[in-house]
Amino acid sequence: MKTVLGVTGGVAAYKAVYLLRRLQDNGADVRVVMTESAKKFVGELTFSALSGHAVFSELWAANGERSAHVQLANWADAVVVAPCSANTLAKLATGLCDNALVATVFSAHCPVVLAPAMDLEMYRHPSTHRNMEILRGYGYTLVEPETGYLASGLLGQGRMPEPETLLEAVFAAVTPKSLAGLRVVVTAGPTVEALDPVRFLSNHSTGKMGYALAAEAARRGARTTLVSGPVQLPAPYGVERLCVTTARQMFDATTKASVDADVVVKCAAVADFRPANVRTTKIKKNDAPPVIELVPNPDILLELGKNKKTSTTLVGFALETDDEITRALSKLRQKNADLVVLNSLRDEGAGFGGDSNVVTILDKHGGQKRLAKASKSEIAKQIWNHIIEYRKGTWA
Ligand code: PMT
């Protein structure tokens, strides 16, 4: 992704250095445009050294290049201005094109993402909000600032979001909206079933696969709800996250969220059983029960399958260790799913924890597609491509 990173004058300019790095980590080729005020906060050399290209900031440079701002804008797949000061917001909103950054944004015909960041009263000022509204009307993505301590020492809204959030906003802006208008529910992570206040039954799911699916759905324009067991991941950008702990909580949250869903993807590793009795005090070593009695948890996918509307696409996962295809097909039929995504612990790089997966997608009409080992984000993209094809009835 060819990305123009615009930096304006504000304390948050230092965070733009990290954003540049995160963009590059994700394969982006980045060129930096700075305003003169931005250079008072972070040196031009930092951005040119890290991007590997000269910083563009002088609209009137006599370097023999024709209309450098137009060339840069034509080159870009995305433009992100972070931080975007009140001054630059106003220029962009009113068409005051007197520097290299504004000229580049105005020449762009790719998605533009703006991250306003400023002090408390400046952000509260009606002119800032009016300008943001105007810019939204131009089709630009405005990433709202976060609340916290500001450079002035005041507490309130105005902080530039962390680079990870802005990275997601850029990805979302450049992704075609192939799920626009759809309501999607994804479940992710493990469930945790307490035995006493200290111990529990659970599994190795980290949530990475399910979070990648939810993030991709949101990038593609779906109204996305993620029902998540306890994991260490931040909520994906643009996703409504409902946090649960037990299988019964996941059952309640998922069935409620799925009422008007077009697609439900059950990626969570739900505990099939829970302890029959949960002790209120820690089980002492000497009076530990020799046998822990278990009772079955509700099967969420099975229940969703029983009540499935014809317009809903129900996607289950299957994690198997042997006789994989047969077991996955049996889950597909038994739970009335449309598709099942099978991952086998026998495949290197598949399943729990890691950043990659290897899956086979099976559908109820007998279709079967194996996806080679790839990152969980790439597998998520391919799963969504398959779901979209399935819904169109063009499943191979
Ligand atoms: O989170 P990661 O570390 O990235 O790992 C990803 C993953 C391995 C957890 C994921 O890719 C995966 O395989 N998830 C499903 C794991 C699982 O529970 O498989 P299962 O074969 O036991 O369950 C079959 C299906 O029934 C699943 O869709 C599951 O969500 C659902 N189920 C199971 C039990 C239950 N009580 N209710 C359910 O809805």
Coordinates of C-alpha atoms and ligand atoms in Angstrom, one line a residue:
M1 CA 0.0 0.0 0.0
K2 CA 1.5 3.3 -1.1
T3 CA 0.8 5.7 1.7
V4 CA 1.3 9.5 2.2
L5 CA 1.7 10.4 5.9
G6 CA 1.0 14.0 6.5
V7 CA 2.3 15.5 9.8
T8 CA 1.2 18.8 11.2
G9 CA 2.3 20.9 14.2
G10 CA 1.3 19.3 17.5
V11 CA 2.9 17.4 20.4
A12 CA 1.4 14.2 19.0
A13 CA 3.8 14.5 16.0
Y14 CA 6.1 12.1 17.8
K15 CA 3.4 9.4 17.5
A16 CA 3.5 9.9 13.7
V17 CA 7.0 8.3 13.8
Y18 CA 5.5 5.1 15.3
L19 CA 2.7 5.2 12.8
L20 CA 5.2 5.4 10.0
R21 CA 6.9 2.3 11.5
R22 CA 3.6 0.4 11.9
L23 CA 2.6 1.2 8.3
Q24 CA 5.9 -0.1 7.1
D25 CA 5.6 -3.3 9.3
N26 CA 2.4 -3.9 7.4
G27 CA 4.0 -3.7 4.0
A28 CA 3.3 0.0 3.3
D29 CA 5.7 2.2 1.3
V30 CA 5.4 5.6 3.1
R31 CA 6.3 9.1 1.9
V32 CA 6.1 11.9 4.5
V33 CA 4.7 15.4 4.0
M34 CA 5.3 17.9 6.8
T35 CA 4.1 21.4 7.6
E36 CA 6.6 23.9 8.8
S37 CA 5.0 23.8 12.3
A38 CA 5.4 20.0 12.4
K39 CA 9.2 20.5 12.1
K40 CA 9.2 22.4 15.4
F41 CA 8.0 19.2 17.1
V42 CA 9.9 16.4 15.3
G43 CA 12.9 16.8 13.0
E44 CA 12.5 16.2 9.3
L45 CA 15.6 13.9 9.4
T46 CA 13.8 11.4 11.6
F47 CA 11.0 11.0 9.0
S48 CA 13.4 11.0 6.0
A49 CA 15.7 8.5 7.6
L50 CA 12.9 6.1 8.6
S51 CA 10.9 6.4 5.4
G52 CA 14.0 6.2 3.2
H53 CA 12.7 9.2 1.2
A54 CA 13.1 13.0 1.4
V55 CA 10.3 14.7 3.3
F56 CA 8.1 16.8 1.1
S57 CA 7.3 20.2 2.6
E58 CA 8.3 23.0 0.3
L59 CA 5.5 23.7 -2.2
W60 CA 7.7 26.2 -4.0
A61 CA 11.0 24.2 -4.2
A62 CA 13.0 24.9 -7.4
N63 CA 14.0 21.2 -7.7
G64 CA 12.9 20.9 -11.3
E65 CA 10.1 18.5 -10.3
R66 CA 6.8 19.3 -11.9
S67 CA 3.9 19.6 -9.4
A68 CA 5.4 17.4 -6.8
H69 CA 2.1 17.5 -4.7
V70 CA 0.1 16.2 -7.7
Q71 CA 2.6 13.4 -8.4
L72 CA 2.7 12.3 -4.8
A73 CA -1.1 12.4 -4.6
N74 CA -1.4 10.3 -7.8
W75 CA 1.1 7.8 -6.5
A76 CA -0.8 7.2 -3.2
D77 CA -3.3 4.5 -2.3
A78 CA -4.1 6.3 0.9
V79 CA -3.3 9.6 2.6
V80 CA -3.3 9.9 6.4
V81 CA -2.8 13.1 8.3
A82 CA -1.8 12.5 11.9
P83 CA -1.8 14.6 13.9
C84 CA -4.1 16.9 12.1
S85 CA -4.1 20.3 13.8
A86 CA -7.0 22.7 14.2
N87 CA -5.3 24.9 11.7
T88 CA -4.9 22.2 9.0
L89 CA -8.5 21.0 9.6
A90 CA -9.7 24.6 9.0
K91 CA -7.6 24.9 5.8
L92 CA -8.8 21.6 4.5
A93 CA -12.4 22.4 5.3
T94 CA -12.3 25.9 3.7
G95 CA -10.0 25.2 0.8
L96 CA -7.1 27.4 2.0
C97 CA -4.4 25.6 0.0
D98 CA -1.2 27.4 1.0
N99 CA 1.2 24.5 1.9
A100 CA 2.5 21.3 0.5
L101 CA 0.4 19.1 2.8
V102 CA -2.9 20.7 2.0
A103 CA -2.0 20.8 -1.7
T104 CA -1.3 17.0 -1.6
V105 CA -4.5 16.2 0.2
F106 CA -6.5 18.3 -2.3
S107 CA -4.9 16.5 -5.2
A108 CA -5.6 13.0 -3.8
H109 CA -8.2 10.8 -5.4
C110 CA -7.6 7.9 -2.9
P111 CA -9.1 7.5 0.6
V112 CA -8.1 10.3 3.1
V113 CA -7.9 9.6 6.9
L114 CA -7.5 12.6 9.3
A115 CA -6.6 12.3 13.0
P116 CA -7.5 15.6 14.7
A117 CA -5.4 16.1 17.8
M118 CA -5.3 19.3 19.9
D119 CA -5.8 20.7 23.3
L120 CA -9.1 20.5 25.2
E121 CA -10.8 23.9 24.4
M122 CA -9.5 23.9 20.8
Y123 CA -11.1 20.5 20.3
R124 CA -14.3 21.6 22.0
H125 CA -14.6 24.7 19.9
P126 CA -17.6 24.7 17.6
S127 CA -15.5 25.6 14.6
T128 CA -13.4 22.5 15.0
H129 CA -16.6 20.3 15.0
R130 CA -18.0 22.3 12.1
N131 CA -14.8 21.7 10.1
M132 CA -14.8 18.0 10.9
E133 CA -18.4 17.7 9.8
I134 CA -17.6 19.4 6.5
L135 CA -14.6 17.1 6.0
R136 CA -16.8 14.0 6.7
G137 CA -19.1 15.4 4.0
Y138 CA -16.1 15.3 1.5
G139 CA -15.9 11.5 2.2
Y140 CA -12.8 11.8 4.4
T141 CA -12.5 9.4 7.4
L142 CA -12.2 11.4 10.7
V143 CA -10.7 9.4 13.6
E144 CA -11.9 11.0 16.8
P145 CA -9.3 11.9 19.3
E146 CA -9.1 10.0 22.6
T147 CA -9.7 11.2 26.1
G148 CA -6.8 11.5 28.6
Y149 CA -4.1 13.9 29.8
L150 CA -3.2 16.5 27.2
A151 CA 0.1 18.3 26.8
S152 CA -1.3 21.2 28.7
G153 CA -1.9 19.0 31.7
L154 CA -5.7 19.3 31.2
L155 CA -7.8 16.1 31.2
G156 CA -10.2 15.6 28.3
Q157 CA -10.7 14.7 24.6
G158 CA -8.0 15.7 22.2
R159 CA -5.2 13.0 22.3
M160 CA -4.3 11.5 19.0
P161 CA -5.3 7.8 19.0
E162 CA -2.4 5.2 19.2
P163 CA -0.7 4.3 15.9
E164 CA -2.4 0.8 16.0
T165 CA -5.8 2.4 15.9
L166 CA -4.8 4.8 13.0
L167 CA -3.3 1.9 11.1
E168 CA -6.6 0.1 11.3
A169 CA -8.5 3.2 10.2
V170 CA -6.2 3.4 7.1
F171 CA -6.8 -0.3 6.3
A172 CA -10.5 0.2 6.8
A173 CA -10.5 3.2 4.5
V174 CA -8.8 1.4 1.6
T175 CA -10.7 -1.9 1.9
P176 CA -13.6 -2.3 -0.6
K177 CA -16.9 -2.5 1.2
S178 CA -17.9 -6.0 0.1
L179 CA -20.0 -6.5 3.3
A180 CA -21.7 -3.1 3.4
G181 CA -25.2 -3.2 4.8
L182 CA -24.7 -6.6 6.5
R183 CA -24.9 -7.4 10.2
V184 CA -22.1 -9.8 11.3
V185 CA -21.6 -11.6 14.6
V186 CA -18.2 -13.3 15.3
T187 CA -17.3 -15.2 18.4
A188 CA -13.7 -15.6 19.5
G189 CA -11.4 -16.8 22.3
P190 CA -11.9 -19.4 24.9
T191 CA -14.5 -19.7 27.6
V192 CA -13.4 -20.0 31.2
E193 CA -15.3 -22.2 33.7
A194 CA -14.4 -21.7 37.4
L195 CA -13.8 -24.5 39.7
D196 CA -13.1 -22.3 42.7
P197 CA -12.1 -18.7 43.1
V198 CA -8.5 -19.6 42.0
R199 CA -8.8 -22.5 39.4
F200 CA -10.6 -22.9 36.2
L201 CA -11.1 -25.1 33.1
S202 CA -10.3 -23.5 29.7
N203 CA -8.3 -24.1 26.5
H204 CA -5.5 -22.5 24.6
S205 CA -7.5 -20.1 22.3
T206 CA -5.9 -16.6 22.2
G207 CA -8.7 -15.1 20.1
K208 CA -6.3 -14.2 17.2
M209 CA -8.3 -16.0 14.5
G210 CA -11.7 -14.7 15.6
Y211 CA -10.4 -11.1 16.1
A212 CA -8.9 -11.2 12.6
L213 CA -12.3 -12.3 11.2
A214 CA -14.1 -9.5 13.1
A215 CA -11.5 -6.8 12.1
E216 CA -11.8 -7.9 8.4
A217 CA -15.7 -7.8 8.5
A218 CA -15.6 -4.3 9.9
R219 CA -13.0 -3.1 7.3
R220 CA -15.4 -4.4 4.6
G221 CA -18.2 -2.3 6.0
A222 CA -20.3 -4.8 8.0
R223 CA -21.9 -3.7 11.3
T224 CA -19.8 -6.1 13.4
T225 CA -20.3 -7.5 16.9
L226 CA -17.6 -9.6 18.4
V227 CA -18.5 -11.8 21.4
S228 CA -15.2 -12.5 23.1
G229 CA -14.0 -14.8 25.8
P230 CA -11.1 -13.6 28.0
V231 CA -8.1 -12.7 25.8
Q232 CA -5.3 -10.2 25.8
L233 CA -6.2 -8.5 22.5
P234 CA -7.6 -4.9 22.1
A235 CA -11.0 -4.6 20.5
P236 CA -10.6 -4.3 16.7
Y237 CA -11.3 -0.9 15.1
G238 CA -14.9 -0.3 14.3
V239 CA -16.1 -3.4 16.1
E240 CA -18.6 -3.6 19.0
R241 CA -17.1 -6.0 21.5
L242 CA -19.1 -7.9 24.1
C243 CA -16.8 -9.5 26.7
V244 CA -17.9 -12.7 28.4
T245 CA -16.2 -15.4 30.5
T246 CA -18.3 -18.6 30.6
A247 CA -20.0 -20.6 27.9
R248 CA -23.4 -19.7 29.3
Q249 CA -22.6 -16.0 29.1
M250 CA -21.3 -16.5 25.5
F251 CA -24.6 -18.4 24.7
D252 CA -26.7 -15.5 26.0
A253 CA -24.7 -12.7 24.3
T254 CA -24.4 -14.6 21.0
T255 CA -28.0 -15.6 20.7
K256 CA -29.1 -12.1 21.5
A257 CA -26.7 -10.4 19.1
S258 CA -27.5 -12.9 16.3
V259 CA -31.3 -12.2 16.2
D260 CA -30.9 -9.8 13.2
A261 CA -27.5 -11.1 11.9
D262 CA -26.9 -11.9 8.2
V263 CA -23.7 -13.8 9.0
V264 CA -22.7 -15.5 12.3
V265 CA -19.2 -16.9 12.5
K266 CA -18.5 -19.2 15.6
C267 CA -14.8 -19.2 15.9
A268 CA -14.7 -19.3 19.7
A269 CA -13.4 -22.4 21.4
V270 CA -16.3 -23.0 23.8
A271 CA -15.8 -25.4 26.7
D272 CA -18.2 -28.3 26.2
F273 CA -18.3 -29.0 30.0
R274 CA -18.2 -27.0 33.2
P275 CA -17.7 -28.1 36.8
A276 CA -21.1 -29.1 38.3
N277 CA -20.2 -27.3 41.5
V278 CA -18.2 -24.1 41.9
R279 CA -16.6 -23.8 45.3
T280 CA -16.9 -20.4 47.0
T281 CA -13.5 -20.8 48.7
K282 CA -10.2 -22.2 47.5
I283 CA -10.2 -26.0 47.4
K284 CA -7.4 -27.0 49.9
K285 CA -4.8 -29.4 48.7
N286 CA -5.8 -32.0 51.3
D287 CA -9.5 -32.0 50.7
A288 CA -9.3 -31.8 46.9
P289 CA -12.1 -33.9 45.4
P290 CA -10.7 -37.1 43.8
V291 CA -13.1 -36.6 40.9
I292 CA -14.5 -33.3 39.5
E293 CA -18.0 -33.8 38.3
L294 CA -18.8 -32.0 35.0
V295 CA -22.0 -31.0 33.4
P296 CA -22.5 -30.1 29.7
N297 CA -22.6 -26.5 28.5
P298 CA -25.1 -25.3 26.0
D299 CA -23.9 -25.9 22.4
I300 CA -24.3 -22.4 20.9
L301 CA -23.8 -23.3 17.3
L302 CA -26.3 -26.1 17.6
E303 CA -28.9 -23.8 19.0
L304 CA -28.2 -21.1 16.4
G305 CA -28.6 -23.8 13.7
K306 CA -32.0 -24.9 15.1
N307 CA -33.4 -21.4 14.9
K308 CA -31.6 -20.3 11.7
K309 CA -33.4 -18.0 9.2
T310 CA -32.9 -18.9 5.5
S311 CA -31.3 -15.5 5.0
T312 CA -28.6 -16.1 7.7
T313 CA -25.3 -17.7 6.9
L314 CA -24.1 -19.8 9.8
V315 CA -20.4 -20.5 9.9
G316 CA -18.9 -22.9 12.4
F317 CA -15.3 -23.9 13.1
A318 CA -14.0 -27.3 13.8
L319 CA -10.7 -28.0 15.6
E320 CA -9.8 -31.6 15.1
T321 CA -6.9 -33.9 15.8
D322 CA -7.9 -37.0 13.8
D323 CA -10.4 -38.1 11.1
E324 CA -10.7 -34.4 10.4
I325 CA -12.9 -34.1 7.3
T326 CA -15.4 -36.7 8.5
R327 CA -15.7 -35.1 11.9
A328 CA -16.0 -31.6 10.5
L329 CA -18.7 -32.7 8.0
S330 CA -20.6 -34.4 10.8
K331 CA -20.6 -31.1 12.8
L332 CA -21.7 -29.2 9.7
R333 CA -24.8 -31.4 9.3
Q334 CA -25.6 -32.0 13.0
K335 CA -25.4 -28.2 13.8
N336 CA -27.2 -27.1 10.6
A337 CA -24.4 -24.8 9.6
D338 CA -23.8 -23.5 6.1
L339 CA -20.1 -23.7 6.2
V340 CA -17.5 -25.2 8.6
V341 CA -13.9 -24.0 8.7
L342 CA -11.7 -26.9 9.7
N343 CA -8.3 -26.6 11.3
S344 CA -6.3 -29.6 12.3
L345 CA -3.7 -29.7 15.1
R346 CA -1.8 -32.1 12.8
D347 CA -1.0 -29.3 10.4
E348 CA 2.1 -27.3 11.2
G349 CA 1.2 -23.7 11.8
A350 CA -2.5 -24.4 12.4
G351 CA -4.9 -23.8 15.3
F352 CA -4.3 -22.2 18.7
G353 CA -2.0 -19.3 19.6
G354 CA 0.2 -18.7 16.6
D355 CA -0.2 -16.0 14.0
S356 CA -0.8 -18.4 11.1
N357 CA -3.5 -21.0 10.3
V358 CA -4.2 -23.7 7.7
V359 CA -7.8 -24.4 7.1
T360 CA -10.3 -26.3 4.9
I361 CA -13.6 -24.7 4.2
L362 CA -16.5 -27.2 3.8
D363 CA -20.0 -26.2 2.8
K364 CA -23.3 -28.0 3.1
H365 CA -23.6 -28.5 -0.7
G366 CA -20.4 -30.7 -0.7
G367 CA -17.9 -27.9 -1.6
Q368 CA -14.5 -28.3 -0.1
K369 CA -11.5 -25.8 -0.3
R370 CA -8.2 -26.0 1.4
L371 CA -6.4 -22.7 2.1
A372 CA -2.6 -23.0 2.4
K373 CA -0.8 -21.8 5.5
A374 CA -1.0 -18.0 5.8
S375 CA -1.3 -15.4 8.5
K376 CA -4.6 -15.4 10.4
S377 CA -5.4 -12.0 8.8
E378 CA -4.9 -13.4 5.4
I379 CA -7.0 -16.5 6.2
A380 CA -9.7 -14.2 7.6
K381 CA -9.8 -12.4 4.2
Q382 CA -10.1 -15.6 2.3
I383 CA -12.8 -16.9 4.6
W384 CA -14.8 -13.8 4.0
N385 CA -14.3 -14.1 0.3
H386 CA -15.7 -17.6 0.5
I387 CA -18.7 -16.5 2.7
I388 CA -19.5 -13.8 0.1
E389 CA -19.3 -16.2 -2.8
Y390 CA -21.5 -18.7 -0.8
R391 CA -24.1 -16.1 -0.2
K392 CA -24.1 -15.2 -3.9
G393 CA -24.7 -18.8 -4.7
T394 CA -21.5 -19.0 -6.7
W395 CA -19.8 -21.5 -4.4
A396 CA -17.5 -23.7 -6.6
Ligands
PMT1 O1 -8.0 -18.2 19.1 P1 -6.7 -18.8 18.4 O2 -5.6 -19.0 19.3 O3 -6.4 -17.9 17.2 O4 -7.1 -20.2 17.8 C1 -8.1 -20.3 16.8 C2 -9.0 -21.6 17.1 C3 -8.1 -22.8 16.9 C4 -9.6 -21.5 18.4 C5 -10.1 -21.5 16.0 O5 -9.5 -21.5 14.7 C6 -11.0 -22.7 16.1 O6 -10.8 -23.8 15.6 N1 -12.2 -22.5 16.8 C7 -13.2 -23.5 17.1 C8 -12.6 -24.4 18.2 C9 -13.7 -25.4 18.7 O7 -14.2 -25.2 19.7 O8 -14.0 -26.4 17.9 P2 -15.0 -27.5 18.2 O9 -14.8 -28.5 17.1 O10 -14.9 -28.0 19.6 O11 -16.4 -26.8 18.0 C10 -17.2 -26.9 16.8 C11 -18.0 -25.6 16.7 O12 -19.0 -25.6 17.7 C12 -17.3 -24.3 16.8 O13 -17.8 -23.4 15.9 C13 -17.6 -23.9 18.3 O14 -17.5 -22.5 18.4 C14 -19.0 -24.4 18.4 N2 -19.3 -24.8 19.8 C15 -18.7 -25.8 20.5 C16 -19.1 -26.1 21.7 C17 -20.1 -25.4 22.3 N3 -20.6 -25.7 23.6 N4 -20.8 -24.4 21.7 C18 -20.4 -24.1 20.4 O15 -20.9 -23.2 19.8

